[in-house]
Amino acid sequence: MKKFFSVLLIGCLSAGLVGCGNNSPEDAANGFLKSFRDGEFKEASTYVDEGSINDIAKDKTDEELAEKMMKSISNRFTYTDVKELSTSGDRAKVSAKITSPDVGTAMTEAIAKVMPIAFASAFDESSKKSDQAMENLMVKTVVKKLEDKDSQTVTRTVKLNLKKDKEGNYKLVADKQLEEVVFANMKDLNDLFDGQSSDAASSDGEVSGDTPKQSSKVVTNVLENKTYTIDPIKLNIKQVAIKHTKDVPEDEQSNITLISDKEIGNEFNYLYIKYLAENTSDKDYIFNAIKEAVVFSDGKQERLEVDSGLDFIDYDEDNDGVFYGKVNKEGEVGLVIDSDPTKVDKIRLVLGATMEDNDEYEVTTDEQTVEFTVNK
């Protein structure tokens, strides 16, 4: 059930993928959002990268079910402020402000209503037929809640990752960011299921032994608590470290491989950055804290362009780069590295520029470059 609504998204969008001659990242984003808003899901699919959909779509789903679910969302779906944030090579990032039904809340309420019925009806979870009946009942309940005129909507700014296809056209990547566009606040529900799965695994000795829990450890701690001023933003870099993670689940391996453009297995090394950014002005500002990172190792350099979408830590407070007045946001960056951690001797970071969030988007303070020596 955890992946069911992601599968619905893929099932609907994989209905008719064709080329659509996009001229820019903004064109692709606008094309998808307009088509989805208008309920033209096959048209919307033409703006999504076919390869990334195929990577994710490991399960099958009923297209009619998917379209019914999507329709209930698109009926109350609006968007504004589509802006190109960055382009680098064949990748780009676009932001948009979206208002749509709160699918996470609707799903939570549906679970509370459906689960007692499921148990009372003695659904056999080992039966595919029973599983499908459960999914059908869940979708019908969620759709009913979403169609209620008093149901909640949520407004958020979302970053969309794009990449060029073989014909050179920009297409949206079917990742967690695209899921958030359609299924608002589903992260909270996925976190709930993740927690339940972990609890279940730890309560059963055999399962825990067969399925090791993913873990990460610091290989090299490069920096702690260094503050920079990129007026009007105060940026406190809480930690820069090289980490090693192991026992990564297969579905997460696929997701990280897609985002990072690096083939990973069940363990890999990555550059980890944690920070707190504070807007000291009453005005609204745009600030993307870490624009680029360069890892120097054994006389070579590995350049990692954060603003082109290589950061595999998808969800944190600073996921859109927009600061509405005097607010602060915590952020985390995870960048897969090929460099040998034991041979890294220097890290360079490019800190983003600041610009006022208005119609002119003039740069207030230019980007800064900082370097840290790795102590061995």
mmCIF file of C-alpha atoms in Angstrom:
data_model
loop_
_atom_site.group_PDB
_atom_site.id
_atom_site.type_symbol
_atom_site.label_atom_id
_atom_site.label_comp_id
_atom_site.label_asym_id
_atom_site.label_seq_id
_atom_site.Cartn_x
_atom_site.Cartn_y
_atom_site.Cartn_z
ATOM 1 C CA MET A 1 0.000 0.000 0.000
ATOM 2 C CA LYS A 2 2.955 2.344 0.640
ATOM 3 C CA LYS A 3 3.819 2.705 -3.070
ATOM 4 C CA PHE A 4 0.269 2.460 -4.379
ATOM 5 C CA PHE A 5 -0.309 6.098 -5.200
ATOM 6 C CA SER A 6 3.122 6.481 -6.788
ATOM 7 C CA VAL A 7 2.174 3.546 -8.981
ATOM 8 C CA LEU A 8 -1.071 5.322 -9.863
ATOM 9 C CA LEU A 9 0.950 8.306 -11.064
ATOM 10 C CA ILE A 10 3.202 6.141 -13.202
ATOM 11 C CA GLY A 11 0.284 4.091 -14.517
ATOM 12 C CA CYS A 12 -1.449 7.210 -15.712
ATOM 13 C CA LEU A 13 1.583 9.005 -17.140
ATOM 14 C CA SER A 14 2.896 5.995 -19.028
ATOM 15 C CA ALA A 15 -0.284 5.893 -21.094
ATOM 16 C CA GLY A 16 1.059 7.728 -24.129
ATOM 17 C CA LEU A 17 4.644 8.928 -24.272
ATOM 18 C CA VAL A 18 5.578 10.790 -27.465
ATOM 19 C CA GLY A 19 7.906 13.622 -28.389
ATOM 20 C CA CYS A 20 6.561 17.139 -27.981
ATOM 21 C CA GLY A 21 9.318 19.486 -29.179
ATOM 22 C CA ASN A 22 9.932 21.486 -25.981
ATOM 23 C CA ASN A 23 11.965 24.647 -26.441
ATOM 24 C CA SER A 24 12.949 25.275 -22.820
ATOM 25 C CA PRO A 25 12.638 23.845 -19.300
ATOM 26 C CA GLU A 26 9.850 26.353 -18.591
ATOM 27 C CA ASP A 27 7.960 25.186 -21.698
ATOM 28 C CA ALA A 28 8.107 21.587 -20.513
ATOM 29 C CA ALA A 29 7.005 22.445 -16.966
ATOM 30 C CA ASN A 30 4.182 24.690 -18.182
ATOM 31 C CA GLY A 31 3.081 22.040 -20.669
ATOM 32 C CA PHE A 32 2.860 19.341 -18.025
ATOM 33 C CA LEU A 33 1.128 21.518 -15.427
ATOM 34 C CA LYS A 34 -1.430 22.907 -17.879
ATOM 35 C CA SER A 35 -2.225 19.466 -19.308
ATOM 36 C CA PHE A 36 -2.579 17.949 -15.851
ATOM 37 C CA ARG A 37 -4.779 20.825 -14.653
ATOM 38 C CA ASP A 38 -7.012 20.358 -17.701
ATOM 39 C CA GLY A 39 -7.295 16.609 -17.103
ATOM 40 C CA GLU A 40 -5.366 15.792 -20.291
ATOM 41 C CA PHE A 41 -3.209 13.089 -18.738
ATOM 42 C CA LYS A 42 -1.969 11.497 -21.965
ATOM 43 C CA GLU A 43 -0.853 14.947 -23.100
ATOM 44 C CA ALA A 44 0.793 15.520 -19.712
ATOM 45 C CA SER A 45 2.722 12.276 -20.157
ATOM 46 C CA THR A 46 4.444 13.667 -23.265
ATOM 47 C CA TYR A 47 6.324 16.110 -21.031
ATOM 48 C CA VAL A 48 7.737 13.370 -18.770
ATOM 49 C CA ASP A 49 10.966 11.482 -19.430
ATOM 50 C CA GLU A 50 10.104 8.007 -20.684
ATOM 51 C CA GLY A 51 13.246 6.437 -19.275
ATOM 52 C CA SER A 52 12.621 7.652 -15.741
ATOM 53 C CA ILE A 53 9.051 6.368 -15.837
ATOM 54 C CA ASN A 54 10.247 2.970 -17.002
ATOM 55 C CA ASP A 55 12.786 2.888 -14.179
ATOM 56 C CA ILE A 56 10.073 3.489 -11.592
ATOM 57 C CA ALA A 57 7.181 1.532 -13.111
ATOM 58 C CA LYS A 58 8.044 -1.923 -11.815
ATOM 59 C CA ASP A 59 4.424 -2.617 -10.905
ATOM 60 C CA LYS A 60 1.230 -2.648 -12.956
ATOM 61 C CA THR A 61 -1.874 -0.664 -12.149
ATOM 62 C CA ASP A 62 -5.312 -0.239 -13.638
ATOM 63 C CA GLU A 63 -5.321 2.775 -15.978
ATOM 64 C CA GLU A 64 -9.013 3.484 -15.353
ATOM 65 C CA LEU A 65 -8.374 3.529 -11.594
ATOM 66 C CA ALA A 66 -5.383 5.817 -12.078
ATOM 67 C CA GLU A 67 -7.288 8.270 -14.255
ATOM 68 C CA LYS A 68 -10.199 8.459 -11.813
ATOM 69 C CA MET A 69 -7.812 9.314 -9.010
ATOM 70 C CA MET A 70 -5.969 11.887 -11.127
ATOM 71 C CA LYS A 71 -9.217 13.521 -12.229
ATOM 72 C CA SER A 72 -10.270 14.155 -8.639
ATOM 73 C CA ILE A 73 -6.959 15.936 -8.072
ATOM 74 C CA SER A 74 -6.832 17.900 -11.327
ATOM 75 C CA ASN A 75 -10.323 19.329 -10.784
ATOM 76 C CA ARG A 76 -8.904 21.514 -7.983
ATOM 77 C CA PHE A 77 -5.358 21.936 -9.306
ATOM 78 C CA THR A 78 -3.915 25.407 -10.013
ATOM 79 C CA TYR A 79 -0.396 26.693 -10.547
ATOM 80 C CA THR A 80 1.511 29.990 -10.897
ATOM 81 C CA ASP A 81 5.061 31.380 -10.876
ATOM 82 C CA VAL A 82 6.754 28.850 -13.148
ATOM 83 C CA LYS A 83 10.427 29.886 -13.100
ATOM 84 C CA GLU A 84 13.580 28.390 -14.520
ATOM 85 C CA LEU A 85 16.086 28.116 -11.673
ATOM 86 C CA SER A 86 19.102 26.630 -13.422
ATOM 87 C CA THR A 87 20.411 24.734 -16.431
ATOM 88 C CA SER A 88 23.589 22.692 -16.616
ATOM 89 C CA GLY A 89 24.467 20.333 -19.442
ATOM 90 C CA ASP A 90 21.408 18.261 -20.241
ATOM 91 C CA ARG A 91 19.729 18.955 -16.888
ATOM 92 C CA ALA A 92 17.592 21.798 -15.567
ATOM 93 C CA LYS A 93 15.529 22.769 -12.549
ATOM 94 C CA VAL A 94 12.247 24.712 -12.551
ATOM 95 C CA SER A 95 10.127 25.898 -9.635
ATOM 96 C CA ALA A 96 6.352 26.427 -9.526
ATOM 97 C CA LYS A 97 3.793 27.407 -6.909
ATOM 98 C CA ILE A 98 1.010 24.828 -6.834
ATOM 99 C CA THR A 99 -2.328 24.600 -5.044
ATOM 100 C CA SER A 100 -4.037 21.219 -5.072
ATOM 101 C CA PRO A 101 -5.946 18.762 -2.839
ATOM 102 C CA ASP A 102 -4.133 17.554 0.266
ATOM 103 C CA VAL A 103 -3.790 13.919 -0.800
ATOM 104 C CA GLY A 104 -1.745 12.961 2.256
ATOM 105 C CA THR A 105 -4.507 14.039 4.644
ATOM 106 C CA ALA A 106 -7.228 12.456 2.498
ATOM 107 C CA MET A 107 -5.294 9.199 2.395
ATOM 108 C CA THR A 108 -4.751 9.199 6.165
ATOM 109 C CA GLU A 109 -8.472 9.715 6.761
ATOM 110 C CA ALA A 110 -9.317 6.997 4.238
ATOM 111 C CA ILE A 111 -7.019 4.514 5.961
ATOM 112 C CA ALA A 112 -8.741 5.172 9.271
ATOM 113 C CA LYS A 113 -12.090 4.461 7.642
ATOM 114 C CA VAL A 114 -11.164 1.531 5.390
ATOM 115 C CA MET A 115 -8.888 -0.563 7.590
ATOM 116 C CA PRO A 116 -11.608 -1.614 10.070
ATOM 117 C CA ILE A 117 -13.785 -2.624 7.106
ATOM 118 C CA ALA A 118 -10.914 -4.615 5.647
ATOM 119 C CA PHE A 119 -10.329 -6.531 8.850
ATOM 120 C CA ALA A 120 -14.042 -7.117 9.349
ATOM 121 C CA SER A 121 -14.281 -8.490 5.814
ATOM 122 C CA ALA A 122 -11.305 -10.776 6.483
ATOM 123 C CA PHE A 123 -9.265 -9.661 3.479
ATOM 124 C CA ASP A 124 -6.616 -12.260 2.695
ATOM 125 C CA GLU A 125 -3.422 -10.242 2.157
ATOM 126 C CA SER A 126 -1.794 -13.171 0.370
ATOM 127 C CA SER A 127 -4.426 -13.089 -2.356
ATOM 128 C CA LYS A 128 -3.884 -10.814 -5.353
ATOM 129 C CA LYS A 129 -7.647 -10.596 -5.814
ATOM 130 C CA SER A 130 -8.102 -9.421 -2.225
ATOM 131 C CA ASP A 131 -5.240 -6.947 -2.598
ATOM 132 C CA GLN A 132 -6.926 -5.454 -5.657
ATOM 133 C CA ALA A 133 -10.250 -5.239 -3.828
ATOM 134 C CA MET A 134 -8.520 -3.417 -0.986
ATOM 135 C CA GLU A 135 -6.896 -0.957 -3.394
ATOM 136 C CA ASN A 136 -10.183 -0.325 -5.186
ATOM 137 C CA LEU A 137 -11.944 0.405 -1.918
ATOM 138 C CA MET A 138 -9.125 2.700 -0.827
ATOM 139 C CA VAL A 139 -9.172 4.683 -4.081
ATOM 140 C CA LYS A 140 -12.943 5.099 -4.002
ATOM 141 C CA THR A 141 -12.758 6.376 -0.429
ATOM 142 C CA VAL A 142 -9.920 8.800 -1.171
ATOM 143 C CA VAL A 143 -11.613 10.078 -4.343
ATOM 144 C CA LYS A 144 -14.806 10.725 -2.397
ATOM 145 C CA LYS A 145 -12.875 12.752 0.172
ATOM 146 C CA LEU A 146 -10.977 14.728 -2.482
ATOM 147 C CA GLU A 147 -14.194 15.574 -4.310
ATOM 148 C CA ASP A 148 -15.767 16.952 -1.142
ATOM 149 C CA LYS A 149 -15.941 20.747 -1.571
ATOM 150 C CA ASP A 150 -14.829 21.174 2.050
ATOM 151 C CA SER A 151 -11.727 18.994 1.671
ATOM 152 C CA GLN A 152 -8.366 20.620 2.326
ATOM 153 C CA THR A 153 -6.062 22.052 -0.311
ATOM 154 C CA VAL A 154 -2.402 22.900 0.172
ATOM 155 C CA THR A 155 -0.199 25.517 -1.496
ATOM 156 C CA ARG A 156 3.537 24.880 -1.820
ATOM 157 C CA THR A 157 6.484 25.740 -4.054
ATOM 158 C CA VAL A 158 7.950 22.676 -5.733
ATOM 159 C CA LYS A 159 11.208 22.199 -7.642
ATOM 160 C CA LEU A 160 10.934 20.090 -10.787
ATOM 161 C CA ASN A 161 13.940 18.233 -12.192
ATOM 162 C CA LEU A 162 14.244 18.013 -15.973
ATOM 163 C CA LYS A 163 16.614 16.361 -18.421
ATOM 164 C CA LYS A 164 16.965 16.362 -22.206
ATOM 165 C CA ASP A 165 15.824 13.325 -24.157
ATOM 166 C CA LYS A 166 17.565 11.867 -27.217
ATOM 167 C CA GLU A 167 15.990 14.532 -29.437
ATOM 168 C CA GLY A 168 17.247 17.340 -27.193
ATOM 169 C CA ASN A 169 13.838 18.154 -25.703
ATOM 170 C CA TYR A 170 13.498 18.895 -21.988
ATOM 171 C CA LYS A 171 11.348 16.365 -20.115
ATOM 172 C CA LEU A 172 10.345 16.175 -16.438
ATOM 173 C CA VAL A 173 12.016 13.439 -14.404
ATOM 174 C CA ALA A 174 9.503 11.105 -12.742
ATOM 175 C CA ASP A 175 10.936 11.405 -9.236
ATOM 176 C CA LYS A 176 9.696 12.315 -5.751
ATOM 177 C CA GLN A 177 9.438 15.969 -6.729
ATOM 178 C CA LEU A 178 6.965 15.126 -9.486
ATOM 179 C CA GLU A 179 5.034 12.920 -7.066
ATOM 180 C CA GLU A 180 4.758 15.903 -4.691
ATOM 181 C CA VAL A 181 3.321 18.025 -7.517
ATOM 182 C CA VAL A 182 0.434 15.594 -7.909
ATOM 183 C CA PHE A 183 0.142 13.973 -4.469
ATOM 184 C CA ALA A 184 0.525 16.857 -2.020
ATOM 185 C CA ASN A 185 1.853 15.859 1.419
ATOM 186 C CA MET A 186 2.250 12.188 0.553
ATOM 187 C CA LYS A 187 5.720 12.356 2.161
ATOM 188 C CA ASP A 188 4.124 12.415 5.615
ATOM 189 C CA LEU A 189 2.187 9.257 4.849
ATOM 190 C CA ASN A 190 5.219 7.510 3.322
ATOM 191 C CA ASP A 191 7.187 8.382 6.466
ATOM 192 C CA LEU A 192 4.421 6.767 8.526
ATOM 193 C CA PHE A 193 4.620 3.558 6.494
ATOM 194 C CA ASP A 194 8.430 3.611 6.665
ATOM 195 C CA GLY A 195 8.211 3.841 10.450
ATOM 196 C CA GLN A 196 5.741 0.985 10.632
ATOM 197 C CA SER A 197 7.927 -1.167 8.377
ATOM 198 C CA SER A 198 10.961 -0.521 10.554
ATOM 199 C CA ASP A 199 9.014 -1.367 13.716
ATOM 200 C CA ALA A 200 7.749 -4.593 12.176
ATOM 201 C CA ALA A 201 11.238 -5.606 11.083
ATOM 202 C CA SER A 202 12.755 -4.933 14.500
ATOM 203 C CA SER A 203 10.039 -6.918 16.290
ATOM 204 C CA ASP A 204 10.744 -10.066 14.280
ATOM 205 C CA GLY A 205 14.209 -11.533 14.739
ATOM 206 C CA GLU A 206 14.200 -13.440 11.434
ATOM 207 C CA VAL A 207 13.159 -10.430 9.357
ATOM 208 C CA SER A 208 15.692 -8.163 11.034
ATOM 209 C CA GLY A 209 18.426 -10.684 10.354
ATOM 210 C CA ASP A 210 17.524 -11.162 6.679
ATOM 211 C CA THR A 211 16.977 -7.452 5.957
ATOM 212 C CA PRO A 212 19.666 -5.265 7.554
ATOM 213 C CA LYS A 213 18.598 -1.725 8.291
ATOM 214 C CA GLN A 214 20.236 0.992 6.187
ATOM 215 C CA SER A 215 22.890 2.890 8.097
ATOM 216 C CA SER A 216 25.369 5.710 7.499
ATOM 217 C CA LYS A 217 28.596 6.656 9.228
ATOM 218 C CA VAL A 218 30.969 9.619 8.966
ATOM 219 C CA VAL A 219 34.239 8.700 7.261
ATOM 220 C CA THR A 220 35.741 12.195 7.420
ATOM 221 C CA ASN A 221 34.338 15.203 9.270
ATOM 222 C CA VAL A 222 35.466 18.200 7.188
ATOM 223 C CA LEU A 223 33.801 21.186 8.886
ATOM 224 C CA GLU A 224 31.430 22.137 11.700
ATOM 225 C CA ASN A 225 29.592 25.399 12.459
ATOM 226 C CA LYS A 226 30.972 28.005 10.071
ATOM 227 C CA THR A 227 28.821 31.107 9.352
ATOM 228 C CA TYR A 228 28.796 33.157 6.135
ATOM 229 C CA THR A 229 26.831 36.282 5.187
ATOM 230 C CA ILE A 230 25.278 36.428 1.740
ATOM 231 C CA ASP A 231 23.288 39.569 2.452
ATOM 232 C CA PRO A 232 20.523 39.473 3.629
ATOM 233 C CA ILE A 233 20.971 35.727 4.304
ATOM 234 C CA LYS A 234 23.043 34.396 7.176
ATOM 235 C CA LEU A 235 24.200 30.903 6.346
ATOM 236 C CA ASN A 236 25.480 28.629 9.101
ATOM 237 C CA ILE A 237 27.078 25.500 7.666
ATOM 238 C CA LYS A 238 26.564 23.063 10.508
ATOM 239 C CA GLN A 239 28.462 20.172 8.970
ATOM 240 C CA VAL A 240 30.412 19.145 5.905
ATOM 241 C CA ALA A 241 31.381 15.481 5.956
ATOM 242 C CA ILE A 242 32.124 12.499 3.774
ATOM 243 C CA LYS A 243 29.850 9.613 4.690
ATOM 244 C CA HIS A 244 29.503 5.953 3.827
ATOM 245 C CA THR A 245 26.084 4.315 3.744
ATOM 246 C CA LYS A 246 25.336 0.612 3.431
ATOM 247 C CA ASP A 247 22.424 -1.836 3.196
ATOM 248 C CA VAL A 248 20.507 0.514 0.895
ATOM 249 C CA PRO A 249 17.141 -1.000 -0.209
ATOM 250 C CA GLU A 250 16.812 -1.740 -3.929
ATOM 251 C CA ASP A 251 14.056 0.795 -4.578
ATOM 252 C CA GLU A 252 16.158 3.495 -2.930
ATOM 253 C CA GLN A 253 19.183 2.434 -4.985
ATOM 254 C CA SER A 254 17.165 3.004 -8.169
ATOM 255 C CA ASN A 255 15.975 6.410 -6.978
ATOM 256 C CA ILE A 256 19.456 7.614 -5.985
ATOM 257 C CA THR A 257 20.983 6.291 -9.224
ATOM 258 C CA LEU A 258 18.401 8.240 -11.217
ATOM 259 C CA ILE A 259 18.967 11.488 -9.305
ATOM 260 C CA SER A 260 22.751 11.336 -9.000
ATOM 261 C CA ASP A 261 23.514 10.013 -12.498
ATOM 262 C CA LYS A 262 25.851 7.527 -10.796
ATOM 263 C CA GLU A 263 25.233 3.781 -10.665
ATOM 264 C CA ILE A 264 25.223 2.726 -7.005
ATOM 265 C CA GLY A 265 24.858 -0.604 -5.242
ATOM 266 C CA ASN A 266 23.760 -1.368 -1.709
ATOM 267 C CA GLU A 267 26.553 0.853 -0.356
ATOM 268 C CA PHE A 268 28.200 4.062 -1.535
ATOM 269 C CA ASN A 269 30.084 7.180 -0.409
ATOM 270 C CA TYR A 270 28.653 10.665 -0.463
ATOM 271 C CA LEU A 271 29.376 14.276 0.445
ATOM 272 C CA TYR A 272 26.980 15.436 3.158
ATOM 273 C CA ILE A 273 26.239 19.095 3.925
ATOM 274 C CA LYS A 274 23.883 20.358 6.620
ATOM 275 C CA TYR A 275 23.075 24.053 7.063
ATOM 276 C CA LEU A 276 20.735 26.661 8.540
ATOM 277 C CA ALA A 277 19.861 29.686 6.377
ATOM 278 C CA GLU A 278 18.221 32.758 7.926
ATOM 279 C CA ASN A 279 16.678 35.698 6.079
ATOM 280 C CA THR A 280 17.399 38.871 8.079
ATOM 281 C CA SER A 281 15.175 41.046 5.862
ATOM 282 C CA ASP A 282 11.425 41.638 5.981
ATOM 283 C CA LYS A 283 11.373 41.268 2.185
ATOM 284 C CA ASP A 284 11.014 37.969 0.317
ATOM 285 C CA TYR A 285 14.244 36.523 -1.078
ATOM 286 C CA ILE A 286 15.339 33.592 -3.229
ATOM 287 C CA PHE A 287 18.455 31.795 -2.055
ATOM 288 C CA ASN A 288 19.707 28.335 -2.952
ATOM 289 C CA ALA A 289 22.346 27.720 -0.313
ATOM 290 C CA ILE A 290 24.707 25.272 -2.029
ATOM 291 C CA LYS A 291 25.034 25.740 -5.775
ATOM 292 C CA GLU A 292 28.018 23.509 -6.474
ATOM 293 C CA ALA A 293 30.557 21.291 -4.722
ATOM 294 C CA VAL A 294 33.987 20.180 -5.904
ATOM 295 C CA VAL A 295 35.831 17.268 -4.297
ATOM 296 C CA PHE A 296 39.616 17.248 -4.736
ATOM 297 C CA SER A 297 41.235 13.827 -4.401
ATOM 298 C CA ASP A 298 44.574 12.351 -5.447
ATOM 299 C CA GLY A 299 45.340 15.216 -7.841
ATOM 300 C CA LYS A 300 41.914 15.095 -9.526
ATOM 301 C CA GLN A 301 38.653 16.977 -9.096
ATOM 302 C CA GLU A 302 35.058 15.769 -9.024
ATOM 303 C CA ARG A 303 32.553 18.525 -9.773
ATOM 304 C CA LEU A 304 29.006 18.124 -8.446
ATOM 305 C CA GLU A 305 26.389 20.644 -9.599
ATOM 306 C CA VAL A 306 23.821 20.762 -6.817
ATOM 307 C CA ASP A 307 21.473 23.170 -8.596
ATOM 308 C CA SER A 308 21.149 20.789 -11.561
ATOM 309 C CA GLY A 309 19.369 18.266 -9.337
ATOM 310 C CA LEU A 310 22.089 15.857 -8.147
ATOM 311 C CA ASP A 311 21.112 16.191 -4.464
ATOM 312 C CA PHE A 312 19.467 12.895 -3.489
ATOM 313 C CA ILE A 313 18.154 14.197 -0.129
ATOM 314 C CA ASP A 314 14.818 15.286 -1.544
ATOM 315 C CA TYR A 315 12.873 16.573 1.405
ATOM 316 C CA ASP A 316 14.004 19.225 3.854
ATOM 317 C CA GLU A 317 12.757 22.657 4.933
ATOM 318 C CA ASP A 318 14.744 24.431 2.241
ATOM 319 C CA ASN A 319 13.309 22.542 -0.721
ATOM 320 C CA ASP A 320 12.297 25.590 -2.768
ATOM 321 C CA GLY A 321 14.842 28.326 -1.978
ATOM 322 C CA VAL A 322 12.171 30.967 -1.278
ATOM 323 C CA PHE A 323 12.307 32.859 2.044
ATOM 324 C CA TYR A 324 9.147 34.814 2.867
ATOM 325 C CA GLY A 325 10.421 37.552 5.173
ATOM 326 C CA LYS A 326 12.328 36.863 8.398
ATOM 327 C CA VAL A 327 12.320 33.094 8.427
ATOM 328 C CA ASN A 328 14.973 30.408 8.724
ATOM 329 C CA LYS A 329 15.239 27.026 7.065
ATOM 330 C CA GLU A 330 17.330 23.957 7.675
ATOM 331 C CA GLY A 331 18.665 22.124 4.658
ATOM 332 C CA GLU A 332 20.612 18.976 3.849
ATOM 333 C CA VAL A 333 22.524 18.023 0.710
ATOM 334 C CA GLY A 334 23.623 14.529 -0.278
ATOM 335 C CA LEU A 335 25.926 14.083 -3.299
ATOM 336 C CA VAL A 336 27.171 10.658 -4.385
ATOM 337 C CA ILE A 337 30.941 10.716 -4.985
ATOM 338 C CA ASP A 338 33.276 8.455 -6.926
ATOM 339 C CA SER A 339 36.359 9.820 -5.157
ATOM 340 C CA ASP A 340 38.151 7.635 -2.625
ATOM 341 C CA PRO A 341 37.249 9.170 0.782
ATOM 342 C CA THR A 342 40.697 8.349 2.179
ATOM 343 C CA LYS A 343 42.380 10.435 -0.530
ATOM 344 C CA VAL A 344 40.176 13.556 -0.411
ATOM 345 C CA ASP A 345 42.303 16.568 0.597
ATOM 346 C CA LYS A 346 40.044 19.551 -0.143
ATOM 347 C CA ILE A 347 36.363 20.465 -0.559
ATOM 348 C CA ARG A 348 35.193 23.555 -2.439
ATOM 349 C CA LEU A 349 31.613 24.875 -2.151
ATOM 350 C CA VAL A 350 29.928 27.536 -4.262
ATOM 351 C CA LEU A 351 27.291 29.312 -2.180
ATOM 352 C CA GLY A 352 24.339 30.670 -4.150
ATOM 353 C CA ALA A 353 23.555 34.316 -4.824
ATOM 354 C CA THR A 354 20.599 36.095 -3.235
ATOM 355 C CA MET A 355 17.883 37.884 -5.192
ATOM 356 C CA GLU A 356 14.704 39.634 -4.159
ATOM 357 C CA ASP A 357 11.556 37.652 -4.971
ATOM 358 C CA ASN A 358 9.845 40.183 -7.219
ATOM 359 C CA ASP A 359 9.253 40.715 -10.941
ATOM 360 C CA GLU A 360 12.811 41.897 -11.575
ATOM 361 C CA TYR A 361 14.832 39.140 -9.857
ATOM 362 C CA GLU A 362 17.918 41.300 -9.518
ATOM 363 C CA VAL A 363 20.903 39.789 -7.710
ATOM 364 C CA THR A 364 21.430 41.369 -4.292
ATOM 365 C CA THR A 365 24.639 39.551 -3.326
ATOM 366 C CA ASP A 366 26.784 37.497 -5.679
ATOM 367 C CA GLU A 367 27.592 33.856 -5.065
ATOM 368 C CA GLN A 368 30.625 33.021 -2.929
ATOM 369 C CA THR A 369 33.254 30.305 -3.170
ATOM 370 C CA VAL A 370 34.680 28.749 0.006
ATOM 371 C CA GLU A 371 37.227 25.967 0.465
ATOM 372 C CA PHE A 372 38.016 23.592 3.300
ATOM 373 C CA THR A 373 41.139 21.525 3.788
ATOM 374 C CA VAL A 374 40.542 17.958 4.864
ATOM 375 C CA ASN A 375 42.608 17.027 7.918
ATOM 376 C CA LYS A 376 44.007 13.510 7.802
#
